[in-house]
């Protein structure tokens, strides 16, 4: 009986501490307009990864807008949004981009996809180690790059092709786009990332109600004829650089 009572007290104390931490982080974010906050809801039923932005599972999920530019403002400004959900074993993301000058030629895993039309998700899945983070970058043709980083040492470990194959990725455009599409075009990237895949590299606080991660969403096309670097959470750095975890926003899991 005493053991069970002790367990209940520990569980209650842990829940209270987590609630206080979440409230404090959210209140801090509201005071500082440069810290972005996104509430991530749970996916209740299995979902097919097909790249459809308007399918029923995503329809009621609020999107984040990527509106903050780093570096020079491009002549044409793409419009980019992202949505995120989770379940016990995975996180799910979908990006939608209203774009022009779309060029995508990298087909090799962990190749220089950020030079192509590309969307990116950087995240720290354990706020106790907020400067240890993953980056998942995917060009418009669905080719991924993913690595685990320790900042500021600039150490990183890239995922193997076998590990990247475990990420389900759907893309609305062809595998390669060459020559570039100069006319207006809307494209999507959707993916499902197993949490287990990341636990090989780092401590991962599995999402549930009250869990907090740090993260940022990005859109880029650094080698296109319309180069740009766009962020969700503000990055206070004059030169485009997405690898600055101190500027990540907050993901509050519901």
PDB file of C-alpha atoms in Angstrom:
ATOM      1  CA  UNK A   1       0.000   0.000   0.000  1.00  0.00           C
ATOM      2  CA  UNK A   2       2.794   2.406   0.954  1.00  0.00           C
ATOM      3  CA  UNK A   3       4.575   1.709  -2.329  1.00  0.00           C
ATOM      4  CA  UNK A   4       1.453   2.460  -4.360  1.00  0.00           C
ATOM      5  CA  UNK A   5       0.831   5.632  -2.390  1.00  0.00           C
ATOM      6  CA  UNK A   6       4.418   6.760  -2.990  1.00  0.00           C
ATOM      7  CA  UNK A   7       4.066   6.073  -6.737  1.00  0.00           C
ATOM      8  CA  UNK A   8       0.877   8.148  -6.848  1.00  0.00           C
ATOM      9  CA  UNK A   9       2.598  11.049  -5.061  1.00  0.00           C
ATOM     10  CA  UNK A  10       5.575  10.909  -7.457  1.00  0.00           C
ATOM     11  CA  UNK A  11       3.241  10.799 -10.475  1.00  0.00           C
ATOM     12  CA  UNK A  12       1.180  13.721  -9.141  1.00  0.00           C
ATOM     13  CA  UNK A  13       4.336  15.753  -8.430  1.00  0.00           C
ATOM     14  CA  UNK A  14       5.730  15.036 -11.905  1.00  0.00           C
ATOM     15  CA  UNK A  15       2.455  16.071 -13.539  1.00  0.00           C
ATOM     16  CA  UNK A  16       2.375  19.285 -11.494  1.00  0.00           C
ATOM     17  CA  UNK A  17       5.983  20.168 -12.377  1.00  0.00           C
ATOM     18  CA  UNK A  18       5.321  19.537 -16.082  1.00  0.00           C
ATOM     19  CA  UNK A  19       2.181  21.691 -15.972  1.00  0.00           C
ATOM     20  CA  UNK A  20       4.096  24.530 -14.280  1.00  0.00           C
ATOM     21  CA  UNK A  21       6.935  24.232 -16.819  1.00  0.00           C
ATOM     22  CA  UNK A  22       4.506  24.291 -19.745  1.00  0.00           C
ATOM     23  CA  UNK A  23       2.633  27.293 -18.332  1.00  0.00           C
ATOM     24  CA  UNK A  24       5.888  29.154 -17.669  1.00  0.00           C
ATOM     25  CA  UNK A  25       7.233  28.501 -21.185  1.00  0.00           C
ATOM     26  CA  UNK A  26       3.961  29.507 -22.833  1.00  0.00           C
ATOM     27  CA  UNK A  27       3.686  32.666 -20.705  1.00  0.00           C
ATOM     28  CA  UNK A  28       7.283  33.546 -21.542  1.00  0.00           C
ATOM     29  CA  UNK A  29       6.559  33.042 -25.219  1.00  0.00           C
ATOM     30  CA  UNK A  30       3.534  35.315 -25.063  1.00  0.00           C
ATOM     31  CA  UNK A  31       5.646  38.040 -23.438  1.00  0.00           C
ATOM     32  CA  UNK A  32       8.309  37.718 -26.124  1.00  0.00           C
ATOM     33  CA  UNK A  33       6.671  38.127 -29.516  1.00  0.00           C
ATOM     34  CA  UNK A  34       9.723  36.626 -31.233  1.00  0.00           C
ATOM     35  CA  UNK A  35       9.120  33.171 -29.703  1.00  0.00           C
ATOM     36  CA  UNK A  36       6.610  31.257 -31.802  1.00  0.00           C
ATOM     37  CA  UNK A  37       4.223  28.753 -30.161  1.00  0.00           C
ATOM     38  CA  UNK A  38       2.335  25.915 -31.858  1.00  0.00           C
ATOM     39  CA  UNK A  39      -0.142  23.543 -30.220  1.00  0.00           C
ATOM     40  CA  UNK A  40       0.223  20.037 -31.656  1.00  0.00           C
ATOM     41  CA  UNK A  41      -2.834  17.800 -31.524  1.00  0.00           C
ATOM     42  CA  UNK A  42      -3.044  14.031 -31.386  1.00  0.00           C
ATOM     43  CA  UNK A  43      -3.933  11.943 -34.441  1.00  0.00           C
ATOM     44  CA  UNK A  44      -6.757   9.665 -33.333  1.00  0.00           C
ATOM     45  CA  UNK A  45      -6.813   7.140 -36.198  1.00  0.00           C
ATOM     46  CA  UNK A  46      -4.222   5.809 -38.687  1.00  0.00           C
ATOM     47  CA  UNK A  47      -3.670   8.101 -41.667  1.00  0.00           C
ATOM     48  CA  UNK A  48      -2.449   7.442 -45.190  1.00  0.00           C
ATOM     49  CA  UNK A  49       0.608   9.546 -46.123  1.00  0.00           C
ATOM     50  CA  UNK A  50      -0.352  10.855 -49.566  1.00  0.00           C
ATOM     51  CA  UNK A  51       0.511  14.581 -49.565  1.00  0.00           C
ATOM     52  CA  UNK A  52      -3.110  15.799 -49.620  1.00  0.00           C
ATOM     53  CA  UNK A  53      -3.264  19.063 -47.675  1.00  0.00           C
ATOM     54  CA  UNK A  54      -7.074  19.177 -47.506  1.00  0.00           C
ATOM     55  CA  UNK A  55      -7.816  15.581 -46.501  1.00  0.00           C
ATOM     56  CA  UNK A  56     -10.107  15.121 -43.504  1.00  0.00           C
ATOM     57  CA  UNK A  57      -7.354  14.345 -40.976  1.00  0.00           C
ATOM     58  CA  UNK A  58      -5.633  17.699 -41.600  1.00  0.00           C
ATOM     59  CA  UNK A  59      -8.716  19.799 -42.294  1.00  0.00           C
ATOM     60  CA  UNK A  60      -9.297  21.004 -38.723  1.00  0.00           C
ATOM     61  CA  UNK A  61      -5.622  21.224 -37.776  1.00  0.00           C
ATOM     62  CA  UNK A  62      -4.331  24.763 -37.457  1.00  0.00           C
ATOM     63  CA  UNK A  63      -1.414  25.657 -39.737  1.00  0.00           C
ATOM     64  CA  UNK A  64       1.664  27.677 -38.893  1.00  0.00           C
ATOM     65  CA  UNK A  65       2.703  30.382 -41.343  1.00  0.00           C
ATOM     66  CA  UNK A  66       6.320  30.786 -42.385  1.00  0.00           C
ATOM     67  CA  UNK A  67       6.626  34.543 -42.831  1.00  0.00           C
ATOM     68  CA  UNK A  68       9.996  35.686 -41.471  1.00  0.00           C
ATOM     69  CA  UNK A  69      12.784  36.189 -44.012  1.00  0.00           C
ATOM     70  CA  UNK A  70      16.478  35.862 -43.393  1.00  0.00           C
ATOM     71  CA  UNK A  71      18.953  37.588 -45.677  1.00  0.00           C
ATOM     72  CA  UNK A  72      17.783  39.500 -48.736  1.00  0.00           C
ATOM     73  CA  UNK A  73      14.064  39.576 -49.538  1.00  0.00           C
ATOM     74  CA  UNK A  74      13.577  37.725 -52.861  1.00  0.00           C
ATOM     75  CA  UNK A  75      11.797  39.316 -55.852  1.00  0.00           C
ATOM     76  CA  UNK A  76       9.072  36.659 -55.501  1.00  0.00           C
ATOM     77  CA  UNK A  77       7.920  35.736 -51.996  1.00  0.00           C
ATOM     78  CA  UNK A  78       6.675  32.148 -51.629  1.00  0.00           C
ATOM     79  CA  UNK A  79       3.830  31.438 -49.204  1.00  0.00           C
ATOM     80  CA  UNK A  80       4.529  28.446 -46.970  1.00  0.00           C
ATOM     81  CA  UNK A  81       2.537  26.728 -44.224  1.00  0.00           C
ATOM     82  CA  UNK A  82       2.996  23.624 -42.093  1.00  0.00           C
ATOM     83  CA  UNK A  83       0.821  21.417 -39.901  1.00  0.00           C
ATOM     84  CA  UNK A  84       1.830  18.794 -37.337  1.00  0.00           C
ATOM     85  CA  UNK A  85       0.209  15.937 -35.386  1.00  0.00           C
ATOM     86  CA  UNK A  86       1.417  13.003 -33.308  1.00  0.00           C
ATOM     87  CA  UNK A  87       0.470   9.588 -31.947  1.00  0.00           C
ATOM     88  CA  UNK A  88       2.167   7.155 -29.567  1.00  0.00           C
ATOM     89  CA  UNK A  89       4.817   6.131 -32.087  1.00  0.00           C
ATOM     90  CA  UNK A  90       5.166   8.864 -34.719  1.00  0.00           C
ATOM     91  CA  UNK A  91       5.098  12.535 -35.561  1.00  0.00           C
ATOM     92  CA  UNK A  92       3.331  13.692 -38.735  1.00  0.00           C
ATOM     93  CA  UNK A  93       4.027  16.832 -40.757  1.00  0.00           C
ATOM     94  CA  UNK A  94       2.662  18.351 -43.917  1.00  0.00           C
ATOM     95  CA  UNK A  95       3.910  21.462 -45.737  1.00  0.00           C
ATOM     96  CA  UNK A  96       2.089  23.423 -48.435  1.00  0.00           C
ATOM     97  CA  UNK A  97       3.962  25.958 -50.559  1.00  0.00           C
ATOM     98  CA  UNK A  98       2.569  28.451 -53.082  1.00  0.00           C
ATOM     99  CA  UNK A  99       5.693  28.939 -55.141  1.00  0.00           C
ATOM    100  CA  UNK A 100       7.450  29.907 -58.361  1.00  0.00           C
ATOM    101  CA  UNK A 101      10.935  29.192 -59.749  1.00  0.00           C
ATOM    102  CA  UNK A 102      10.783  25.650 -58.389  1.00  0.00           C
ATOM    103  CA  UNK A 103      13.880  23.598 -59.168  1.00  0.00           C
ATOM    104  CA  UNK A 104      14.605  20.195 -57.595  1.00  0.00           C
ATOM    105  CA  UNK A 105      17.338  17.880 -58.866  1.00  0.00           C
ATOM    106  CA  UNK A 106      18.965  16.182 -55.843  1.00  0.00           C
ATOM    107  CA  UNK A 107      17.954  12.509 -55.680  1.00  0.00           C
ATOM    108  CA  UNK A 108      20.664  11.191 -53.344  1.00  0.00           C
ATOM    109  CA  UNK A 109      19.779  10.713 -49.681  1.00  0.00           C
ATOM    110  CA  UNK A 110      21.544  13.302 -47.484  1.00  0.00           C
ATOM    111  CA  UNK A 111      22.503  15.282 -50.574  1.00  0.00           C
ATOM    112  CA  UNK A 112      22.410  19.118 -50.737  1.00  0.00           C
ATOM    113  CA  UNK A 113      18.615  19.322 -50.858  1.00  0.00           C
ATOM    114  CA  UNK A 114      18.484  22.845 -49.373  1.00  0.00           C
ATOM    115  CA  UNK A 115      19.779  24.218 -52.669  1.00  0.00           C
ATOM    116  CA  UNK A 116      16.558  22.938 -54.262  1.00  0.00           C
ATOM    117  CA  UNK A 117      13.030  24.074 -53.435  1.00  0.00           C
ATOM    118  CA  UNK A 118      12.992  22.648 -49.920  1.00  0.00           C
ATOM    119  CA  UNK A 119      11.035  22.540 -46.656  1.00  0.00           C
ATOM    120  CA  UNK A 120      12.721  21.795 -43.339  1.00  0.00           C
ATOM    121  CA  UNK A 121      11.824  20.791 -39.791  1.00  0.00           C
ATOM    122  CA  UNK A 122      14.424  21.329 -37.039  1.00  0.00           C
ATOM    123  CA  UNK A 123      13.511  20.122 -33.550  1.00  0.00           C
ATOM    124  CA  UNK A 124      14.816  19.365 -30.052  1.00  0.00           C
ATOM    125  CA  UNK A 125      12.723  16.505 -28.613  1.00  0.00           C
ATOM    126  CA  UNK A 126      14.053  16.943 -25.063  1.00  0.00           C
ATOM    127  CA  UNK A 127      14.055  20.468 -23.601  1.00  0.00           C
ATOM    128  CA  UNK A 128      16.633  19.365 -21.017  1.00  0.00           C
ATOM    129  CA  UNK A 129      19.057  19.227 -23.959  1.00  0.00           C
ATOM    130  CA  UNK A 130      17.665  22.081 -26.039  1.00  0.00           C
ATOM    131  CA  UNK A 131      20.863  22.520 -28.072  1.00  0.00           C
ATOM    132  CA  UNK A 132      20.775  18.944 -29.301  1.00  0.00           C
ATOM    133  CA  UNK A 133      18.496  18.777 -32.285  1.00  0.00           C
ATOM    134  CA  UNK A 134      17.468  16.938 -35.438  1.00  0.00           C
ATOM    135  CA  UNK A 135      17.071  18.465 -38.881  1.00  0.00           C
ATOM    136  CA  UNK A 136      14.837  16.862 -41.501  1.00  0.00           C
ATOM    137  CA  UNK A 137      15.137  18.592 -44.863  1.00  0.00           C
ATOM    138  CA  UNK A 138      13.085  17.480 -47.867  1.00  0.00           C
ATOM    139  CA  UNK A 139      13.195  18.892 -51.369  1.00  0.00           C
ATOM    140  CA  UNK A 140      10.111  19.263 -53.556  1.00  0.00           C
ATOM    141  CA  UNK A 141      10.810  15.860 -55.094  1.00  0.00           C
ATOM    142  CA  UNK A 142      10.683  14.115 -51.722  1.00  0.00           C
ATOM    143  CA  UNK A 143      14.427  13.455 -51.277  1.00  0.00           C
ATOM    144  CA  UNK A 144      15.379  13.729 -47.574  1.00  0.00           C
ATOM    145  CA  UNK A 145      18.386  14.706 -45.529  1.00  0.00           C
ATOM    146  CA  UNK A 146      18.311  14.009 -41.800  1.00  0.00           C
ATOM    147  CA  UNK A 147      20.926  14.354 -39.074  1.00  0.00           C
ATOM    148  CA  UNK A 148      21.373  14.733 -35.323  1.00  0.00           C
ATOM    149  CA  UNK A 149      23.368  17.776 -34.173  1.00  0.00           C
ATOM    150  CA  UNK A 150      25.063  18.914 -30.973  1.00  0.00           C
ATOM    151  CA  UNK A 151      25.332  22.707 -30.865  1.00  0.00           C
ATOM    152  CA  UNK A 152      27.653  24.630 -30.780  1.00  0.00           C
ATOM    153  CA  UNK A 153      30.296  21.920 -31.296  1.00  0.00           C
ATOM    154  CA  UNK A 154      29.081  21.431 -34.880  1.00  0.00           C
ATOM    155  CA  UNK A 155      29.099  17.669 -34.348  1.00  0.00           C
ATOM    156  CA  UNK A 156      26.504  15.711 -36.258  1.00  0.00           C
ATOM    157  CA  UNK A 157      25.475  12.186 -37.237  1.00  0.00           C
ATOM    158  CA  UNK A 158      23.571  11.575 -40.432  1.00  0.00           C
ATOM    159  CA  UNK A 159      20.878   8.973 -40.755  1.00  0.00           C
ATOM    160  CA  UNK A 160      21.672   5.994 -42.973  1.00  0.00           C
ATOM    161  CA  UNK A 161      19.695   5.339 -46.183  1.00  0.00           C
ATOM    162  CA  UNK A 162      18.092   2.351 -44.419  1.00  0.00           C
ATOM    163  CA  UNK A 163      16.944   4.618 -41.585  1.00  0.00           C
ATOM    164  CA  UNK A 164      15.654   7.274 -43.982  1.00  0.00           C
ATOM    165  CA  UNK A 165      13.647   4.611 -45.799  1.00  0.00           C
ATOM    166  CA  UNK A 166      11.607   4.179 -42.622  1.00  0.00           C
ATOM    167  CA  UNK A 167      10.261   7.723 -42.989  1.00  0.00           C
ATOM    168  CA  UNK A 168       7.114   7.693 -45.116  1.00  0.00           C
ATOM    169  CA  UNK A 169       7.279  10.659 -47.499  1.00  0.00           C
ATOM    170  CA  UNK A 170       4.701  11.815 -50.043  1.00  0.00           C
ATOM    171  CA  UNK A 171       5.303  14.631 -52.543  1.00  0.00           C
ATOM    172  CA  UNK A 172       2.939  16.248 -55.017  1.00  0.00           C
ATOM    173  CA  UNK A 173       5.562  17.174 -57.635  1.00  0.00           C
ATOM    174  CA  UNK A 174       7.744  14.784 -59.692  1.00  0.00           C
ATOM    175  CA  UNK A 175      10.968  13.371 -58.264  1.00  0.00           C
ATOM    176  CA  UNK A 176      13.002  15.850 -60.295  1.00  0.00           C
ATOM    177  CA  UNK A 177      12.007  19.281 -61.598  1.00  0.00           C
ATOM    178  CA  UNK A 178      14.396  20.498 -64.266  1.00  0.00           C
ATOM    179  CA  UNK A 179      14.148  22.994 -65.874  1.00  0.00           C
ATOM    180  CA  UNK A 180      12.611  24.984 -63.067  1.00  0.00           C
ATOM    181  CA  UNK A 181       8.914  25.796 -62.956  1.00  0.00           C
ATOM    182  CA  UNK A 182       8.756  29.575 -63.363  1.00  0.00           C
ATOM    183  CA  UNK A 183       4.952  29.837 -63.284  1.00  0.00           C
ATOM    184  CA  UNK A 184       2.923  29.781 -60.039  1.00  0.00           C
ATOM    185  CA  UNK A 185       2.654  26.261 -58.617  1.00  0.00           C
ATOM    186  CA  UNK A 186       1.433  24.793 -55.324  1.00  0.00           C
ATOM    187  CA  UNK A 187       3.291  21.808 -53.926  1.00  0.00           C
ATOM    188  CA  UNK A 188       3.131  19.696 -50.780  1.00  0.00           C
ATOM    189  CA  UNK A 189       5.381  17.436 -48.738  1.00  0.00           C
ATOM    190  CA  UNK A 190       3.914  15.109 -46.108  1.00  0.00           C
ATOM    191  CA  UNK A 191       5.761  12.665 -43.896  1.00  0.00           C
ATOM    192  CA  UNK A 192       5.490  10.289 -40.960  1.00  0.00           C
ATOM    193  CA  UNK A 193       8.575   9.958 -38.732  1.00  0.00           C
ATOM    194  CA  UNK A 194       8.845   7.039 -36.264  1.00  0.00           C
ATOM    195  CA  UNK A 195       9.923   8.240 -32.818  1.00  0.00           C
ATOM    196  CA  UNK A 196      11.926   5.049 -32.401  1.00  0.00           C
ATOM    197  CA  UNK A 197      14.143   6.147 -35.279  1.00  0.00           C
ATOM    198  CA  UNK A 198      15.433   9.116 -33.280  1.00  0.00           C
ATOM    199  CA  UNK A 199      15.951   7.329 -29.971  1.00  0.00           C
ATOM    200  CA  UNK A 200      19.107   5.715 -31.331  1.00  0.00           C
ATOM    201  CA  UNK A 201      20.722   9.179 -31.344  1.00  0.00           C
ATOM    202  CA  UNK A 202      19.212  11.137 -28.482  1.00  0.00           C
ATOM    203  CA  UNK A 203      16.894  11.337 -25.524  1.00  0.00           C
ATOM    204  CA  UNK A 204      13.390  11.768 -26.944  1.00  0.00           C
ATOM    205  CA  UNK A 205      10.514  12.855 -24.715  1.00  0.00           C
ATOM    206  CA  UNK A 206       7.649  11.008 -26.362  1.00  0.00           C
ATOM    207  CA  UNK A 207       4.746  13.353 -27.075  1.00  0.00           C
ATOM    208  CA  UNK A 208       1.661  13.304 -24.885  1.00  0.00           C
ATOM    209  CA  UNK A 209      -0.556  15.997 -23.409  1.00  0.00           C
ATOM    210  CA  UNK A 210       1.743  18.463 -21.648  1.00  0.00           C
ATOM    211  CA  UNK A 211       4.962  17.544 -23.460  1.00  0.00           C
ATOM    212  CA  UNK A 212       7.043  20.439 -24.797  1.00  0.00           C
ATOM    213  CA  UNK A 213       9.564  20.325 -27.654  1.00  0.00           C
ATOM    214  CA  UNK A 214      11.576  23.150 -29.223  1.00  0.00           C
ATOM    215  CA  UNK A 215      11.416  23.499 -33.023  1.00  0.00           C
ATOM    216  CA  UNK A 216      11.407  25.630 -36.135  1.00  0.00           C
ATOM    217  CA  UNK A 217       9.899  25.227 -39.590  1.00  0.00           C
ATOM    218  CA  UNK A 218      11.734  26.525 -42.647  1.00  0.00           C
ATOM    219  CA  UNK A 219      11.403  27.035 -46.409  1.00  0.00           C
ATOM    220  CA  UNK A 220      14.398  27.644 -48.643  1.00  0.00           C
ATOM    221  CA  UNK A 221      15.754  27.372 -52.176  1.00  0.00           C
ATOM    222  CA  UNK A 222      19.264  28.698 -51.776  1.00  0.00           C
ATOM    223  CA  UNK A 223      20.517  27.758 -55.272  1.00  0.00           C
ATOM    224  CA  UNK A 224      17.439  28.742 -57.261  1.00  0.00           C
ATOM    225  CA  UNK A 225      17.011  31.824 -59.439  1.00  0.00           C
ATOM    226  CA  UNK A 226      14.872  33.194 -56.574  1.00  0.00           C
ATOM    227  CA  UNK A 227      16.991  32.378 -53.492  1.00  0.00           C
ATOM    228  CA  UNK A 228      15.304  32.771 -50.106  1.00  0.00           C
ATOM    229  CA  UNK A 229      15.386  31.634 -46.474  1.00  0.00           C
ATOM    230  CA  UNK A 230      12.064  31.742 -44.603  1.00  0.00           C
ATOM    231  CA  UNK A 231      11.379  30.808 -40.964  1.00  0.00           C
ATOM    232  CA  UNK A 232       8.414  30.286 -38.647  1.00  0.00           C
ATOM    233  CA  UNK A 233      10.086  31.302 -35.387  1.00  0.00           C
ATOM    234  CA  UNK A 234      12.175  34.469 -35.671  1.00  0.00           C
ATOM    235  CA  UNK A 235      15.943  33.916 -36.018  1.00  0.00           C
ATOM    236  CA  UNK A 236      17.944  36.964 -34.954  1.00  0.00           C
ATOM    237  CA  UNK A 237      20.933  36.489 -37.236  1.00  0.00           C
ATOM    238  CA  UNK A 238      21.925  38.772 -40.143  1.00  0.00           C
ATOM    239  CA  UNK A 239      23.235  35.903 -42.271  1.00  0.00           C
ATOM    240  CA  UNK A 240      20.876  33.042 -43.233  1.00  0.00           C
ATOM    241  CA  UNK A 241      21.531  30.148 -40.872  1.00  0.00           C
ATOM    242  CA  UNK A 242      18.902  27.636 -39.751  1.00  0.00           C
ATOM    243  CA  UNK A 243      21.269  25.841 -37.339  1.00  0.00           C
ATOM    244  CA  UNK A 244      20.629  28.124 -34.368  1.00  0.00           C
ATOM    245  CA  UNK A 245      18.540  26.184 -31.820  1.00  0.00           C
ATOM    246  CA  UNK A 246      18.470  29.108 -29.385  1.00  0.00           C
ATOM    247  CA  UNK A 247      15.814  30.640 -31.660  1.00  0.00           C
ATOM    248  CA  UNK A 248      13.568  27.579 -31.898  1.00  0.00           C
ATOM    249  CA  UNK A 249       9.917  28.109 -31.027  1.00  0.00           C
ATOM    250  CA  UNK A 250       7.772  25.937 -28.756  1.00  0.00           C
ATOM    251  CA  UNK A 251       5.708  22.875 -29.674  1.00  0.00           C
ATOM    252  CA  UNK A 252       3.076  22.287 -26.993  1.00  0.00           C
ATOM    253  CA  UNK A 253       1.565  18.830 -27.337  1.00  0.00           C
ATOM    254  CA  UNK A 254      -2.151  18.658 -26.501  1.00  0.00           C
TER     255      UNK A 254
END
